[in-house]
mmCIF file of N, CA, C and O in Angstrom:
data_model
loop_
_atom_site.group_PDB
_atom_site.id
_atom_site.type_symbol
_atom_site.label_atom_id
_atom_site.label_comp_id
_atom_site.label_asym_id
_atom_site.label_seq_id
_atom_site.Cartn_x
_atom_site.Cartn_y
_atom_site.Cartn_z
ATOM 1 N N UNK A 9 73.192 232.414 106.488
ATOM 2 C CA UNK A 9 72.146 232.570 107.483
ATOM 3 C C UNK A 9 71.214 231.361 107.409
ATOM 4 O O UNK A 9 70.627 230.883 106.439
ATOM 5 N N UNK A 10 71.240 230.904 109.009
ATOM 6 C CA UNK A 10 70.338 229.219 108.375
ATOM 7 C C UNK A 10 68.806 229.609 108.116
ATOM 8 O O UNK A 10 68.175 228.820 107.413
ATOM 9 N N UNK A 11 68.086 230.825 108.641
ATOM 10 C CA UNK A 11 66.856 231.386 107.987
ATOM 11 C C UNK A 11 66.693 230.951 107.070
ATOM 12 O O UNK A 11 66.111 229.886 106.866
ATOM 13 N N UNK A 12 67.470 232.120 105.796
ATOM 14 C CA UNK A 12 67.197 232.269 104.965
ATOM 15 C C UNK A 12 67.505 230.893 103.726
ATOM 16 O O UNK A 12 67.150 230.810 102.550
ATOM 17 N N UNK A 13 68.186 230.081 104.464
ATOM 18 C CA UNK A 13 68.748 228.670 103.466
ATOM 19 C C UNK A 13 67.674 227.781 103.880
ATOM 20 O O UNK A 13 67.580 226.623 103.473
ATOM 21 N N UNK A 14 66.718 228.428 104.841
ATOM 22 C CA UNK A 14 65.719 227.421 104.866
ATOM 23 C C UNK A 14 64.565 227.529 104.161
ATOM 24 O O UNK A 14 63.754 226.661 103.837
ATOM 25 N N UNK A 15 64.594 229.021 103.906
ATOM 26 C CA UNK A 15 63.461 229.425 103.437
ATOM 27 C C UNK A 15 62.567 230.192 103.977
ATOM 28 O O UNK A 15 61.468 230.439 103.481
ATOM 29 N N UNK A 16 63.117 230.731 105.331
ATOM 30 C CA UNK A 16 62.238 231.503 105.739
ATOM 31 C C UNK A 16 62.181 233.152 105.604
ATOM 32 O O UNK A 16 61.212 233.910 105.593
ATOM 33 N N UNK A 17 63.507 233.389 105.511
ATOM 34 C CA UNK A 17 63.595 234.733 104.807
ATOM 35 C C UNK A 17 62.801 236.062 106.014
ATOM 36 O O UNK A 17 62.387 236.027 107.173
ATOM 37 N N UNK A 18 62.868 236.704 105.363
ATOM 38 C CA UNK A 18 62.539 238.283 105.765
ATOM 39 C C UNK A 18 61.032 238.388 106.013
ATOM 40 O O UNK A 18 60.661 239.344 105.332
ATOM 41 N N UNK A 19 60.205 237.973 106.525
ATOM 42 C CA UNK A 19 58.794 237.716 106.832
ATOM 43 C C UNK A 19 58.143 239.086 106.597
ATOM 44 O O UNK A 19 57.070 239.181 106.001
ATOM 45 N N UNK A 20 58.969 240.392 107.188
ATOM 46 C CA UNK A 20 58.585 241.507 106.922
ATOM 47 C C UNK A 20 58.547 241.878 105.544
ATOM 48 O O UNK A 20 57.871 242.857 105.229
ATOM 49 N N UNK A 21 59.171 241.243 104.686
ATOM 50 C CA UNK A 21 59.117 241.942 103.350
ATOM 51 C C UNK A 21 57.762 240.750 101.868
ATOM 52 O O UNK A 21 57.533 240.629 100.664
ATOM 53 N N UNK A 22 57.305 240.178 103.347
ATOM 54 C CA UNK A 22 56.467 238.974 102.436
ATOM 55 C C UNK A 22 54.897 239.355 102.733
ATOM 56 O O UNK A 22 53.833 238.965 102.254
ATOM 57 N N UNK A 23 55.251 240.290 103.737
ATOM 58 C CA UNK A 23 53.585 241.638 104.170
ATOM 59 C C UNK A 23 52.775 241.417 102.508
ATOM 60 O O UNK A 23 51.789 240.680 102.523
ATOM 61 N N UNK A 24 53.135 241.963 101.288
ATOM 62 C CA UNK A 24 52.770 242.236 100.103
ATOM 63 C C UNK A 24 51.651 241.030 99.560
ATOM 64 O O UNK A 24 50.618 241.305 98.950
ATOM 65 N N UNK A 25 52.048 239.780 99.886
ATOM 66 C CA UNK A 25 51.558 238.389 99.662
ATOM 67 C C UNK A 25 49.897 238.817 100.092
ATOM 68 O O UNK A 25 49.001 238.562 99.287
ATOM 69 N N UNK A 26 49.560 239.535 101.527
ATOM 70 C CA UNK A 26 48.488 239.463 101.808
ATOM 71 C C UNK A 26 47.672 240.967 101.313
ATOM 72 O O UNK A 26 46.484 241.193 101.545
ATOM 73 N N UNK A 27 48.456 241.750 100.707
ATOM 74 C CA UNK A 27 48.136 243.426 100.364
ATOM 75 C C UNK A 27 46.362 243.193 99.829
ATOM 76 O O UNK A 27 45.996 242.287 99.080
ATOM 77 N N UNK A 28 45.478 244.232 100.421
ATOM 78 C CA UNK A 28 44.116 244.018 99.660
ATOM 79 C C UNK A 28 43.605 242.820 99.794
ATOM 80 O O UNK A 28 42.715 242.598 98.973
ATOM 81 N N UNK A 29 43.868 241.821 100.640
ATOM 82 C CA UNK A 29 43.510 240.860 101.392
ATOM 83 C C UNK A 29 42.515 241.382 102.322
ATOM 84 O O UNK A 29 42.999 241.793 103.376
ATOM 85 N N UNK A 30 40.966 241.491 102.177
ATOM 86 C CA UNK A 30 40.503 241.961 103.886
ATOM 87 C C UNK A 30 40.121 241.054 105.051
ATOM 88 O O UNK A 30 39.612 241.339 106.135
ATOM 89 N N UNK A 31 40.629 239.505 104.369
ATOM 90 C CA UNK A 31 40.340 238.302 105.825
ATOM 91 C C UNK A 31 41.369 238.244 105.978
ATOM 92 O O UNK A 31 41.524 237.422 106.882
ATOM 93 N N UNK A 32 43.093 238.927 105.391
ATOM 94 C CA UNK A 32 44.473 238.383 105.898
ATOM 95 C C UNK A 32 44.656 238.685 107.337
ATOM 96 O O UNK A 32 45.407 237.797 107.741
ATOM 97 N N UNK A 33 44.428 239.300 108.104
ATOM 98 C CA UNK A 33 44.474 239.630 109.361
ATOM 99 C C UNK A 33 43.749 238.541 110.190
ATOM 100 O O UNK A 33 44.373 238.233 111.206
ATOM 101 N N UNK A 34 42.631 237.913 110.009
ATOM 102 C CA UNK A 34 41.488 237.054 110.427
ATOM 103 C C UNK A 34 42.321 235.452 110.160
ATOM 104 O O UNK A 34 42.486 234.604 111.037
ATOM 105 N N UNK A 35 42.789 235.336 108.635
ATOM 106 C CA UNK A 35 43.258 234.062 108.430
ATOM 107 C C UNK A 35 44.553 234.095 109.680
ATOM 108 O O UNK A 35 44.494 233.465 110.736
ATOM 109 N N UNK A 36 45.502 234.839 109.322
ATOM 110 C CA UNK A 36 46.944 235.003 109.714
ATOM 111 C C UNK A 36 47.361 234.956 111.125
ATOM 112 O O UNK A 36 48.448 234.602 111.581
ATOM 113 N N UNK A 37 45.959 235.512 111.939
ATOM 114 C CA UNK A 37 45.657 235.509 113.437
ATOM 115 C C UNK A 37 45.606 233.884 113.858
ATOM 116 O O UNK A 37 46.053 233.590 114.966
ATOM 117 N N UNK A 38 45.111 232.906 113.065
ATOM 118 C CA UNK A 38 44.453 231.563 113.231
ATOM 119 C C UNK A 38 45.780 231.071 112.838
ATOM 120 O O UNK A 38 46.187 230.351 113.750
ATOM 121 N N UNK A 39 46.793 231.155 111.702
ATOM 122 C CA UNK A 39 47.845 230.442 111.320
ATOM 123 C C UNK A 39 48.904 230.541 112.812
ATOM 124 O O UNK A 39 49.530 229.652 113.389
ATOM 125 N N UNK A 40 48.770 232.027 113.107
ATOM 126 C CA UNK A 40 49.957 231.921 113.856
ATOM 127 C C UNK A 40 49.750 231.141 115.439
ATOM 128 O O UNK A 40 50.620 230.544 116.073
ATOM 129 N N UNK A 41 48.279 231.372 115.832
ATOM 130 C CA UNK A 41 47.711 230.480 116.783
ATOM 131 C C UNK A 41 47.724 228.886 117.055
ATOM 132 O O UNK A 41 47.820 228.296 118.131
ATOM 133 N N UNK A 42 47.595 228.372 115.734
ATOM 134 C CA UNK A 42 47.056 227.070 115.269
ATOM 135 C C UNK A 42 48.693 226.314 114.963
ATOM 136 O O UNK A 42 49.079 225.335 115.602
ATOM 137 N N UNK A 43 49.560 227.026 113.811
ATOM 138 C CA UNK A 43 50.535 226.731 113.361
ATOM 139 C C UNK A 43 50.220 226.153 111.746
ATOM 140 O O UNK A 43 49.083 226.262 111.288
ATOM 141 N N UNK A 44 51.100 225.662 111.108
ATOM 142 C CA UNK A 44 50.940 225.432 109.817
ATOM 143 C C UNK A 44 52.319 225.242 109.035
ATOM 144 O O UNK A 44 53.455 225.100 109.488
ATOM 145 N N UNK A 45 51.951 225.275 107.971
ATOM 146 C CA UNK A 45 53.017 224.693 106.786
ATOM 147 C C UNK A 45 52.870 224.784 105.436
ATOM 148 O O UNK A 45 51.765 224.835 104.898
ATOM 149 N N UNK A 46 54.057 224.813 104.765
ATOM 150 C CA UNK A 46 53.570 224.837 103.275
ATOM 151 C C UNK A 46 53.251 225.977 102.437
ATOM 152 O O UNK A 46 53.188 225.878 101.211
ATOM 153 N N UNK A 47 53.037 227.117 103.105
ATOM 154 C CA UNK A 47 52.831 228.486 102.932
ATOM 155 C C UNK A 47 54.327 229.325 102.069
ATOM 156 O O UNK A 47 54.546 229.839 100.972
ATOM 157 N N UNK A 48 54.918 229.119 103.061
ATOM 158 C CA UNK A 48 56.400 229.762 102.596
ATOM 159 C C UNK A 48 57.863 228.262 102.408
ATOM 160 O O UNK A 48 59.059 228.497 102.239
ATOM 161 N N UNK A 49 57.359 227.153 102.489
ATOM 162 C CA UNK A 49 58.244 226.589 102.178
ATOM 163 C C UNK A 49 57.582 225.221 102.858
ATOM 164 O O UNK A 49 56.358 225.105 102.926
ATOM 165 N N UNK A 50 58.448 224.237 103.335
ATOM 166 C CA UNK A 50 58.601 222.930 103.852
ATOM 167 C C UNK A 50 58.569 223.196 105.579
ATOM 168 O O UNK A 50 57.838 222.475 106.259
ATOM 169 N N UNK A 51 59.168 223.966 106.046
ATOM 170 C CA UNK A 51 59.471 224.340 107.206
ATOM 171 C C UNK A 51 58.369 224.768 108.399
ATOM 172 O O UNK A 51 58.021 225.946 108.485
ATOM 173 N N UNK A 52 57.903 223.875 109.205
ATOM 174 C CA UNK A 52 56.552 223.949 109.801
ATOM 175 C C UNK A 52 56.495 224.719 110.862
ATOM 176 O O UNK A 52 57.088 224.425 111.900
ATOM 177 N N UNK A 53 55.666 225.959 110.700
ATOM 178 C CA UNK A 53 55.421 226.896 112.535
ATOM 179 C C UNK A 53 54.635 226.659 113.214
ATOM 180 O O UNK A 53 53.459 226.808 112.883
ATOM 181 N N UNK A 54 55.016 226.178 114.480
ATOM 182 C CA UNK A 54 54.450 225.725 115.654
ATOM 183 C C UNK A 54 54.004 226.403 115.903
ATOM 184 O O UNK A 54 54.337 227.464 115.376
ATOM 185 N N UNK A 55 52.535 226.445 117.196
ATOM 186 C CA UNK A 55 51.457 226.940 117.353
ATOM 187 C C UNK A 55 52.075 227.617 118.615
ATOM 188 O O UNK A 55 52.780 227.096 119.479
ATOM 189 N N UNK A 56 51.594 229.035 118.502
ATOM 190 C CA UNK A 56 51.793 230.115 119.445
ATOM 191 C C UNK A 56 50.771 230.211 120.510
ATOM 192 O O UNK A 56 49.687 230.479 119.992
ATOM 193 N N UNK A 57 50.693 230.101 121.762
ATOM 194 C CA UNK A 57 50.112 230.448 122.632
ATOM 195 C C UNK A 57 49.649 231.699 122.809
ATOM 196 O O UNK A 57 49.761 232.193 123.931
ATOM 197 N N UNK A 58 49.191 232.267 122.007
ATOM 198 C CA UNK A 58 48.925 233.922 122.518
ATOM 199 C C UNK A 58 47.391 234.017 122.569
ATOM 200 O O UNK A 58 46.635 233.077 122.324
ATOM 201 N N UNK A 59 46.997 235.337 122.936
ATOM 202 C CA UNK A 59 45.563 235.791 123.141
ATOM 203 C C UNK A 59 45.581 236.459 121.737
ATOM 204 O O UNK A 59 46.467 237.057 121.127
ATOM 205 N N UNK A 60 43.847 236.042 121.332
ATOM 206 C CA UNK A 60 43.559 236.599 119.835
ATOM 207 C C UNK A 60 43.985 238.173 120.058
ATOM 208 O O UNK A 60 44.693 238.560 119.128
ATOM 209 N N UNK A 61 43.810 238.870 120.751
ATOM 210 C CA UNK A 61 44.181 240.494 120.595
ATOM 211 C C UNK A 61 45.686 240.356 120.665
ATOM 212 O O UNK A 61 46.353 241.290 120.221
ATOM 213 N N UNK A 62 46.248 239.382 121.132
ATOM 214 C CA UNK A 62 47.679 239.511 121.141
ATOM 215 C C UNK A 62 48.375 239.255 119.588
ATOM 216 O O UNK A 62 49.141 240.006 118.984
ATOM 217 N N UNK A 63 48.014 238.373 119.308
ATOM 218 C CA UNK A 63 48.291 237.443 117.798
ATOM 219 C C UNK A 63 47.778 238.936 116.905
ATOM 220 O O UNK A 63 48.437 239.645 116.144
ATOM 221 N N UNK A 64 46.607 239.029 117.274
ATOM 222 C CA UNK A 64 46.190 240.281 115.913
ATOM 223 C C UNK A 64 46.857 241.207 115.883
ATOM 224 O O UNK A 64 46.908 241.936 114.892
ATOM 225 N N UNK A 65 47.776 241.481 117.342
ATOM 226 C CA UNK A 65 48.612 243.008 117.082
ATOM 227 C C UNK A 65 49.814 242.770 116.493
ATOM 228 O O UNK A 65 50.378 243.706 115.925
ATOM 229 N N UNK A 66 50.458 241.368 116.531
ATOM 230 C CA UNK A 66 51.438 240.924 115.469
ATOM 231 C C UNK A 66 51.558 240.856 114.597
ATOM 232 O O UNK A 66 52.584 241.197 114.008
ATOM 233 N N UNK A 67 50.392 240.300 114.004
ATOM 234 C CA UNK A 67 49.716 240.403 112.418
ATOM 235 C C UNK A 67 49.412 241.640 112.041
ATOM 236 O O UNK A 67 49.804 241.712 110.876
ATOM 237 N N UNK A 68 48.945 242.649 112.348
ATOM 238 C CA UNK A 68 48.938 244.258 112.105
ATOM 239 C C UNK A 68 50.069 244.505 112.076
ATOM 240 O O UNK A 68 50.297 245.077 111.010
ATOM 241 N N UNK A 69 51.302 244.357 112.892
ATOM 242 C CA UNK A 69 52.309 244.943 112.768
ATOM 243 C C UNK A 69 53.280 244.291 111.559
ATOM 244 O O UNK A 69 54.193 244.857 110.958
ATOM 245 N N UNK A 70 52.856 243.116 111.423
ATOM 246 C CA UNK A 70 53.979 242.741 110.357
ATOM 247 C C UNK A 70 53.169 243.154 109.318
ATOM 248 O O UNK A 70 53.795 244.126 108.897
ATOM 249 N N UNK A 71 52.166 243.043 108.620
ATOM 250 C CA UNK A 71 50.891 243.712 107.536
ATOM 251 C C UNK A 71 51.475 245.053 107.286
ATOM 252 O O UNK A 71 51.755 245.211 106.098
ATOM 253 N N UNK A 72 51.717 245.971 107.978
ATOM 254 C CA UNK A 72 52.009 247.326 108.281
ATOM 255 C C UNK A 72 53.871 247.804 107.807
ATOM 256 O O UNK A 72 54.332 248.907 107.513
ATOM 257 N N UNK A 73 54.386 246.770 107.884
ATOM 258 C CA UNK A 73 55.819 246.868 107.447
ATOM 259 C C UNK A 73 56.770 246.860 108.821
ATOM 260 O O UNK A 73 57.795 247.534 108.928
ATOM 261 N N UNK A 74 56.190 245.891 109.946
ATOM 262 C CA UNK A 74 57.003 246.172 110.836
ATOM 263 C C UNK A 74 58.089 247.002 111.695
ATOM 264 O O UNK A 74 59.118 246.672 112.285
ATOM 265 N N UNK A 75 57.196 248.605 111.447
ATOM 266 C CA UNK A 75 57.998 249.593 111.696
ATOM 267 C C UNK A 75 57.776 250.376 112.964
ATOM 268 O O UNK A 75 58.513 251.322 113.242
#
């Protein structure tokens, strides 16, 4: 799987990283907006166009166990 040989792996099961975090929702909203790197590997995520209520309901849902 070229994912996971890249390093990006199961995003849902990396929820734990932010557990008892109470700005992870606040930071994670801005990463996925903004984009970034270096977090989970070498492999850089481009900046998402979404609306902050949009981005935050992604980030809740992956936080939550994507279920």
């Amino acid at each position: 799987d070229p994912l996971w040989s890249r390093g990006l792996g199961d995003v849902y099961k990396r929820q734990n990283k932010y557990k008892g975090n109470k700005s992870a929702v606040a930071t994670l909203v801005k990463k996925v907006k903004v984009g970034g790197s270096g977090v989970w590997g070498t492999t850089p995520m481009p900046p998402n166009n979404l609306s902050d209520a949009d981005a935050k309901l992604v980030v809740e849902w992956i936080l939550a166990g994507a279920k």
